[in-house]
Tab-separated table of C-alpha atoms in Angstrom:
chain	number	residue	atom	x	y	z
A	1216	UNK	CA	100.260	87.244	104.330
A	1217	UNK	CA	97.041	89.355	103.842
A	1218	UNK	CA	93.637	89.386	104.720
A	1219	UNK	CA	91.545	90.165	101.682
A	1220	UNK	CA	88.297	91.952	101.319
A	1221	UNK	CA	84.839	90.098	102.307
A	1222	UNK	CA	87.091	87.507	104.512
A	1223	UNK	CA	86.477	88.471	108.045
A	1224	UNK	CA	83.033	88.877	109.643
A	1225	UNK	CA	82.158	92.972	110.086
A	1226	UNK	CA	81.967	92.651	113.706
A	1227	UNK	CA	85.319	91.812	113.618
A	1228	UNK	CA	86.426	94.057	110.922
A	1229	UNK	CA	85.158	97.206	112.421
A	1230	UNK	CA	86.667	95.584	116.313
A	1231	UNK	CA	89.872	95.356	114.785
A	1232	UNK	CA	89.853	98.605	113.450
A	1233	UNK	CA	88.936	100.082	116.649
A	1234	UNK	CA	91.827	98.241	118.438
A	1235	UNK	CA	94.070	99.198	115.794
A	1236	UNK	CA	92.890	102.564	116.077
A	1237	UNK	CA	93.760	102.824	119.603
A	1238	UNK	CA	97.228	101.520	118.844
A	1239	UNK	CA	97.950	104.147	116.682
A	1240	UNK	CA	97.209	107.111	118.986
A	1241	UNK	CA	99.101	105.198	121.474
A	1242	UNK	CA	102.537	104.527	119.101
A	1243	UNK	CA	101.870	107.919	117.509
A	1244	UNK	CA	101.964	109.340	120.631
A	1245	UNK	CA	104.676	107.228	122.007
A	1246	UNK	CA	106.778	108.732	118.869
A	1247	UNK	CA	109.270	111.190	119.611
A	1248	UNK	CA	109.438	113.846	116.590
A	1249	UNK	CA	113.469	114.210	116.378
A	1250	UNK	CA	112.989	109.799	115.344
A	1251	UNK	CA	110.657	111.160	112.415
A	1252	UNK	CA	113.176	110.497	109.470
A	1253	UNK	CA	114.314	107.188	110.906
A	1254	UNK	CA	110.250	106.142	111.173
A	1255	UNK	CA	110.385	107.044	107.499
A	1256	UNK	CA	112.828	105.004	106.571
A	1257	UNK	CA	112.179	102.346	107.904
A	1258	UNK	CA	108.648	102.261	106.814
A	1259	UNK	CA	109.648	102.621	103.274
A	1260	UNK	CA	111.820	99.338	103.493
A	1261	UNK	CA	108.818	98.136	105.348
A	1262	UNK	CA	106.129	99.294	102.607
A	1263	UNK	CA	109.140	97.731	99.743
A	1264	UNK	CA	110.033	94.800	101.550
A	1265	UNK	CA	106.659	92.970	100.430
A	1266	UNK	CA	107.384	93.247	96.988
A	1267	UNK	CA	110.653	90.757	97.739
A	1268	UNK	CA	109.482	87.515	96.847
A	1269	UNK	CA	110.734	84.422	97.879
A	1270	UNK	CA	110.208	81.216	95.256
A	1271	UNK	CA	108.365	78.256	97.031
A	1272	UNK	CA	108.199	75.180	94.805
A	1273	UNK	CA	105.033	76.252	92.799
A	1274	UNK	CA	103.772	79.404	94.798
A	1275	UNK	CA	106.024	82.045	96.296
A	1276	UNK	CA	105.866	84.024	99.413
A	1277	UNK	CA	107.093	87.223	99.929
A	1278	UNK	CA	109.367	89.014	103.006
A	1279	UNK	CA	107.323	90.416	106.116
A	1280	UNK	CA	110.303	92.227	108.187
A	1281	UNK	CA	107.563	93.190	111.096
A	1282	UNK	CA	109.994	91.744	113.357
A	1283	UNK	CA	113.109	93.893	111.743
A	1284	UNK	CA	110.551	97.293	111.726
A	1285	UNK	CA	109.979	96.205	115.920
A	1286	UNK	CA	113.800	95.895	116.743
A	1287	UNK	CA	114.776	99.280	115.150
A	1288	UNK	CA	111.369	101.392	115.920
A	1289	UNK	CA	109.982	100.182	119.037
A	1290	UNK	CA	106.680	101.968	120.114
A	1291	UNK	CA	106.637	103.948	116.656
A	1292	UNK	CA	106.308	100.799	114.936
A	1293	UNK	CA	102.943	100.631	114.994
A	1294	UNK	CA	102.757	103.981	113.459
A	1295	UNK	CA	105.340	102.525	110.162
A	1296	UNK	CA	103.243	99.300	109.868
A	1297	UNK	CA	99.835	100.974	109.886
A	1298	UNK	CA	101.201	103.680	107.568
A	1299	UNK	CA	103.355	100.911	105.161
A	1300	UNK	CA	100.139	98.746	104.784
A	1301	UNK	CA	97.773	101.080	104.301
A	1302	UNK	CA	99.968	102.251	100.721
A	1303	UNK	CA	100.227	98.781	99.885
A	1304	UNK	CA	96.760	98.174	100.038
A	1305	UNK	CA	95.908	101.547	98.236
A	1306	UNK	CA	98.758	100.814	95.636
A	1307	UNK	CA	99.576	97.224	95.041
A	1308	UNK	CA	96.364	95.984	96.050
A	1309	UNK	CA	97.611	93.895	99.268
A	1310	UNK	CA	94.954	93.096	101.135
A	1311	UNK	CA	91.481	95.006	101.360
A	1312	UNK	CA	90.394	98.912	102.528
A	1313	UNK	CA	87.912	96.870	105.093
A	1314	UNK	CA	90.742	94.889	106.424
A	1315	UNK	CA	93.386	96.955	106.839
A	1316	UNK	CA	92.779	97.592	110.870
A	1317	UNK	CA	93.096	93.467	111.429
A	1318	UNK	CA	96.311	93.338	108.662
A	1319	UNK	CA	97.675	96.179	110.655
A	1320	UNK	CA	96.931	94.150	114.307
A	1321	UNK	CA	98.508	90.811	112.505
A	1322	UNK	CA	101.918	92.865	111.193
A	1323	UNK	CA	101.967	95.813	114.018
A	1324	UNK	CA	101.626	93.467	117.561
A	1325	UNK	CA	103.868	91.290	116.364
A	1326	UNK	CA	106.223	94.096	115.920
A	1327	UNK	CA	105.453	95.746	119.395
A	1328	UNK	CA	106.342	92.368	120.703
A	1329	UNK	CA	109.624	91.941	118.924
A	1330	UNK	CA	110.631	95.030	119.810
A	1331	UNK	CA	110.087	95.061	123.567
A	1332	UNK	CA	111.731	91.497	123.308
A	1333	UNK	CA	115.059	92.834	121.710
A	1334	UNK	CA	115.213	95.457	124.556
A	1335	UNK	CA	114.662	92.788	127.246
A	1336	UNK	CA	116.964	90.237	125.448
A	1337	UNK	CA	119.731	92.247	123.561
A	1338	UNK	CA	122.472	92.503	126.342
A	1339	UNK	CA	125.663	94.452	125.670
A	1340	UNK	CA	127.909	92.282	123.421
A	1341	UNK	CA	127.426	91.908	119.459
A	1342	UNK	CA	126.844	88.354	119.605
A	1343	UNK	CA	123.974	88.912	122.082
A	1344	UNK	CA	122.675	91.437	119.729
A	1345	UNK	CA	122.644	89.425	117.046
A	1346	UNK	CA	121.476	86.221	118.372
A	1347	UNK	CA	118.751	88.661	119.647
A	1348	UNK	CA	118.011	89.865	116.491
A	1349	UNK	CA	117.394	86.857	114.730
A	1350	UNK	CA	115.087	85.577	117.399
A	1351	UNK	CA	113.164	88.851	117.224
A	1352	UNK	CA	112.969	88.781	113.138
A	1353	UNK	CA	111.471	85.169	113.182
A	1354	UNK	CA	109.460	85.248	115.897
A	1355	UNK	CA	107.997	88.396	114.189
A	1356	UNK	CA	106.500	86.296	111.153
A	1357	UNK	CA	105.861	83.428	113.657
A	1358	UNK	CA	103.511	85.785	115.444
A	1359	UNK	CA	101.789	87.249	112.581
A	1360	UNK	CA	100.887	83.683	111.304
A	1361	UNK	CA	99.554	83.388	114.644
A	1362	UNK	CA	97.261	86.191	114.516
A	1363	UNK	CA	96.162	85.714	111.211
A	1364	UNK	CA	95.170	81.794	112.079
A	1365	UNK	CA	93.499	83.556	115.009
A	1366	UNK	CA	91.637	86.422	112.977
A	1367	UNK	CA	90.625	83.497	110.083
A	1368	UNK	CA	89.023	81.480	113.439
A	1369	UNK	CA	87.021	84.087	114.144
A	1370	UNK	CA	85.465	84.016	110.072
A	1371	UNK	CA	84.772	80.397	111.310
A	1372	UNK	CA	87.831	78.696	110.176
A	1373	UNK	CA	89.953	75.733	112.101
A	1374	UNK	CA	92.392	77.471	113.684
A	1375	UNK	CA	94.811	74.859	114.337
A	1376	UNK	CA	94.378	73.879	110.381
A	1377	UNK	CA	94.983	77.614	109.631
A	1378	UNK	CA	97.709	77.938	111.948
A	1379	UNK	CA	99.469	74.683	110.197
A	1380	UNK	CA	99.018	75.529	106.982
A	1381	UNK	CA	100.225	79.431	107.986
A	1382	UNK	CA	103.395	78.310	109.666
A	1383	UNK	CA	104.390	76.049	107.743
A	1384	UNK	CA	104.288	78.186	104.520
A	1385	UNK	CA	106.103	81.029	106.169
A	1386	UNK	CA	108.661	78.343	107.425
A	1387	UNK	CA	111.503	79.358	104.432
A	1388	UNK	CA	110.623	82.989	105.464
A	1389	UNK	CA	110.886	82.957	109.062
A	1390	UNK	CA	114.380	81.262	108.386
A	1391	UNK	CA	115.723	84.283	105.849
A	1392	UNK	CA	113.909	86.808	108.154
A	1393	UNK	CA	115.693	85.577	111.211
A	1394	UNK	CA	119.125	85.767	109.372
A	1395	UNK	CA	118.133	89.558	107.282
A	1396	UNK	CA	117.455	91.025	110.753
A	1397	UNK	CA	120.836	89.223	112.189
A	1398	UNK	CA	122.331	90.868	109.874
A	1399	UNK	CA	121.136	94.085	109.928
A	1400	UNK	CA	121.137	94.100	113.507
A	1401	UNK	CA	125.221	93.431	113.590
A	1402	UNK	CA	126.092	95.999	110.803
A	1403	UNK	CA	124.223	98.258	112.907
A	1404	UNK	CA	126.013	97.384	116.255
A	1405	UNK	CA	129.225	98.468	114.689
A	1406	UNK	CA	127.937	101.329	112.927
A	1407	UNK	CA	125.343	103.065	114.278
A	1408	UNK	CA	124.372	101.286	117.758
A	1409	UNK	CA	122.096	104.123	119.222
A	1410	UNK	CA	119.468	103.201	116.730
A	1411	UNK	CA	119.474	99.853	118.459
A	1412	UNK	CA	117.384	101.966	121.723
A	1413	UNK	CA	114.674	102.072	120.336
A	1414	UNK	CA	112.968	104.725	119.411
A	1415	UNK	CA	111.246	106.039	122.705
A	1416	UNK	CA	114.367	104.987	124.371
A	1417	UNK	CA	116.516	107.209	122.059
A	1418	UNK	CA	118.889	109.283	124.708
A	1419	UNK	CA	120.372	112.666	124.506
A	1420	UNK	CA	119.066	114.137	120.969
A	1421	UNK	CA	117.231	117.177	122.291
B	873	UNK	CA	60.092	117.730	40.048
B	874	UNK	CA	63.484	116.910	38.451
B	875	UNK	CA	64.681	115.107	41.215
B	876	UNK	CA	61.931	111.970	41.225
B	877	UNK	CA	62.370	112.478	37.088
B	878	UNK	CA	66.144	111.428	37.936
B	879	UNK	CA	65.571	108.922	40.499
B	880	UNK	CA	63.195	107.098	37.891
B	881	UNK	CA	65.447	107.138	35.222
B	882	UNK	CA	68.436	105.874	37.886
B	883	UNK	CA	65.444	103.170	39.287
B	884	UNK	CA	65.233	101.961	35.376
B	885	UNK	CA	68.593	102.225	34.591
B	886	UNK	CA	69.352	99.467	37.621
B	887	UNK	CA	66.330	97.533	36.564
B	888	UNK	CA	67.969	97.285	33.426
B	889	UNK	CA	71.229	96.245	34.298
B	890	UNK	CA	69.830	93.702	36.718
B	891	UNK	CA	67.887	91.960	33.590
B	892	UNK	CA	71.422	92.343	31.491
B	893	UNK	CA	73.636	90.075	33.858
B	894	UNK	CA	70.316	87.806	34.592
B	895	UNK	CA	70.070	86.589	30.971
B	896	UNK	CA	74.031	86.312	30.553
B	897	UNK	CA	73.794	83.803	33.965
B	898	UNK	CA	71.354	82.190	31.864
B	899	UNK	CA	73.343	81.707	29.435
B	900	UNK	CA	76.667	80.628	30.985
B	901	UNK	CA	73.785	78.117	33.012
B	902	UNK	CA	72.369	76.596	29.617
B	903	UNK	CA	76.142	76.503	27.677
B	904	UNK	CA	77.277	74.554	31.103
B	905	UNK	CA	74.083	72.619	31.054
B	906	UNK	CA	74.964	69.231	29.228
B	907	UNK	CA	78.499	68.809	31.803
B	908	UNK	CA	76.522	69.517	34.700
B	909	UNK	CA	73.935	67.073	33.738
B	910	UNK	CA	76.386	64.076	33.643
B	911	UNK	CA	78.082	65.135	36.563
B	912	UNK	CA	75.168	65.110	37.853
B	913	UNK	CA	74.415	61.199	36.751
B	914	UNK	CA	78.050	60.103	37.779
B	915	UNK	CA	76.842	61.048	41.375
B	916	UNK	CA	74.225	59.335	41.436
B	917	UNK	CA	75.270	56.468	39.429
B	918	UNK	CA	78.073	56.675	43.085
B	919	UNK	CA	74.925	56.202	45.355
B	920	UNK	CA	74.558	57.480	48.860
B	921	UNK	CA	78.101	56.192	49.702
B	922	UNK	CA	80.093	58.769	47.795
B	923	UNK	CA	77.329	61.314	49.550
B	924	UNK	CA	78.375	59.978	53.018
B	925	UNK	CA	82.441	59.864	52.574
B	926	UNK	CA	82.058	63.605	51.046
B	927	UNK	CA	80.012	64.555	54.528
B	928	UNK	CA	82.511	62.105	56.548
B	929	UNK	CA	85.360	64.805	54.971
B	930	UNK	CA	83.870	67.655	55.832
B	931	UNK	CA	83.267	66.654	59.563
B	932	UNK	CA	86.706	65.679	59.697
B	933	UNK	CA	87.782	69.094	57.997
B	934	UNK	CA	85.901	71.187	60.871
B	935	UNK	CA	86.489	68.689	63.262
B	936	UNK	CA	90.501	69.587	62.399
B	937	UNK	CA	89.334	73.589	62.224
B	938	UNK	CA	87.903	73.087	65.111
B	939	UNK	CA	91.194	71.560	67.396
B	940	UNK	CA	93.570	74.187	65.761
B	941	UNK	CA	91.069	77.298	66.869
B	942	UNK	CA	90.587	75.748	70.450
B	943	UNK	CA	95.238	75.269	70.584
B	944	UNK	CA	94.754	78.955	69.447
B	945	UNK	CA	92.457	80.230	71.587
B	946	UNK	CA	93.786	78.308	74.723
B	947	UNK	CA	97.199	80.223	73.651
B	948	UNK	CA	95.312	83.591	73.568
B	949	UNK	CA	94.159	82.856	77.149
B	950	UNK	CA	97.264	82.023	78.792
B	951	UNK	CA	98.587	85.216	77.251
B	952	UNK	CA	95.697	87.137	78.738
B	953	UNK	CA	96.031	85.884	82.084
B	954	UNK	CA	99.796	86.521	82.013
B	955	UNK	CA	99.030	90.142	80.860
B	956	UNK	CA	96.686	90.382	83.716
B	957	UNK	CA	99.188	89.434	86.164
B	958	UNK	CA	101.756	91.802	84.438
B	959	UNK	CA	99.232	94.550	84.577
B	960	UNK	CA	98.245	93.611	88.850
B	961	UNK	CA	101.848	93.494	89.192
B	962	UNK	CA	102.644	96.889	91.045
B	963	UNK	CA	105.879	98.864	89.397
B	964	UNK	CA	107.975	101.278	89.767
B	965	UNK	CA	105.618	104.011	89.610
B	966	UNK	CA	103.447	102.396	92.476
B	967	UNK	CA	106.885	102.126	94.375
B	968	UNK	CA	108.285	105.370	94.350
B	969	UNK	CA	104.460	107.083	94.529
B	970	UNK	CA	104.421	105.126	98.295
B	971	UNK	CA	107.995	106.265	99.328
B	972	UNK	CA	106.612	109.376	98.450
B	973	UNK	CA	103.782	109.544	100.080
B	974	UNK	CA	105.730	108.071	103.263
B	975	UNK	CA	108.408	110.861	103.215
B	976	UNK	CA	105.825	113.097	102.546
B	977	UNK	CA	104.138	112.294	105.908
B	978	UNK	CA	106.951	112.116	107.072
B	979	UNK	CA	107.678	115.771	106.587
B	980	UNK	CA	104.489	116.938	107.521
B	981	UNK	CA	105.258	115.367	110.954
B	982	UNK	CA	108.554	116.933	110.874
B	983	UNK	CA	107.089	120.394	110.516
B	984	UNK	CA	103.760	120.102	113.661
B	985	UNK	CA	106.790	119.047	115.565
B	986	UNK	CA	109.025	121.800	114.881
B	987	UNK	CA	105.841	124.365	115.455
B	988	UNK	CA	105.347	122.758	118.925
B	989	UNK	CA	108.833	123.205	119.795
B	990	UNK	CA	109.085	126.381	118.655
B	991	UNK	CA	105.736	127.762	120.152
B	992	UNK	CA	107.802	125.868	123.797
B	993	UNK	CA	110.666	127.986	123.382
């Protein structure tokens, strides 16, 4: 889920980059230095994650993980998105140069959101922490269809067609992104639960 | 002076040759003459409809040419659109270039934050 070259109006192109702009100083500044080499990895498994594709009858659609990159990054994941989709779109040719501020706002909100969600929602126990994690991981690719129907509508599109048509192709990957970040989210509640804070919210490493 | 001298005698020479394989043509032409002739006569003693099969053949000859170049050449394209896709398809080189670049940044972050703490302390 990418928007190409030429697709968007400039008015919006260049608006999106300023908002995504703005979001960047904001998460870059909201990123706390000692959380550096966790940003990194996650934004490589972000920036690798795409090339995971998923078979769908005759097309095939391919992992997102903004929600997963929300839940373990927090504030710094718009930093990792930005960063991730900007290589993909110099290097595997994902998406266009002129879009990358709106394909950054369509992965990177939708991220923000999950993240502050699994905060608000991710209680104490591990089943709580999971059940939080898959809602976080599917609502992240739910969102981002969302924003790309609404990005499309502004290139003069239908946006409840888009939206359909969005949704429903992401359907299979909302399911095995809900379950990837359950996952991940439980083997890191037994293992290494302070990277569940988030990363602003990381305690005690000064 | 020599030199046009030699390209005369070389211009000659050809001329010479030329005229040598021209009159044995002619000759093969006028030994084959009297089988030609009646071939000739059997032809036409066929009429036009012998013409028109002949010319019905050959259509259906090229016609057949024709279906076995366009299988080929529709085989040639799929192969060149699946070598397209191959070649679009980013590798391992494109993967390992972005990890990287990422931990590259990465570092670079690493070290303006180390400066800043240690210009704090």
């Amino acid at each position: 889920m990418h928007i190409s070259d030429g697709v968007l109006p400039t008015s919006v192109a260049l608006g999106s980059y300023a908002v995504a702009g703005v979001l960047m100083a904001w998460s870059i500044k909201k990123t706390h230095g000692d959380d550096l080499p966790k940003v990194a990895v996650v934004t490589s498994a972000f920036f690798v994650a795409s090339l995971i594709h998923v078979p769908l009858g005759p097309t095939s659609v391919h992992l997102l993980i903004p929600g997963l990159v929300g839940i373990l990054l927090g504030n710094s994941a718009f930093v990792s998105i930005a960063l991730g989709l900007t290589l993909q779109s110099l290097l595997f040719q994902f998406g266009g140069i002129t879009a990358l501020g709106a394909n950054s706002i369509m992965m990177g909100v939708p991220a923000l959101v999950a993240g502050w969600l699994f905060q608000s929602i991710k209680g104490d126990t591990l089943a709580r922490n999971v059940i939080a994690g898959a809602i976080c991981g599917g609502l992240g690719v739910v969102l981002a269809a969302l924003i790309l129907a609404l990005l499309l509508f502004t290139s003069g599109e239908e946006f409840l067609g888009v939206a359909k048509i969005a949704l429903l192709a992401h359907l299979p990957v909302v399911v095995i992104e809900a379950a990837v970040s359950a996952f991940t989210v439980s083997f890191l509640y037994k293992v290494k639960p302070e990277m569940l804070h988030g990363a602003a919210l990381t305690p005690g490493l000064k | 002076m020599s030199d046009r001298r030699s390209q005369l005698a070389l211009v000659v020479l050809l001329l010479a040759a030329l005229l040598a394989i021209g009159h044995a043509a002619f000759a093969a032409a006028v030994e084959q003459g009297p089988e030609q002739e009646a071939a000739a006569e059997v032809a036409h003693n066929g009429g036009e409809s012998a013409q028109t099969a002949a010319c019905a053949q050959a259509v259906e000859l090229l016609q057949q040419q024709k279906g076995l170049l366009t299988r080929e050449l529709a085989q040639l394209k799929r192969e060149l659109a699946l070598l397209r896709e191959s070649v679009a398809k980013p590798g391992l080189k494109e993967i390992f270039s972005g990890i990287g670049y990422i931990l590259g940044l990465a570092g670079v972050g690493f070290f303006v934050h180390c400066r800043n703490q240690q210009k704090k302390s």
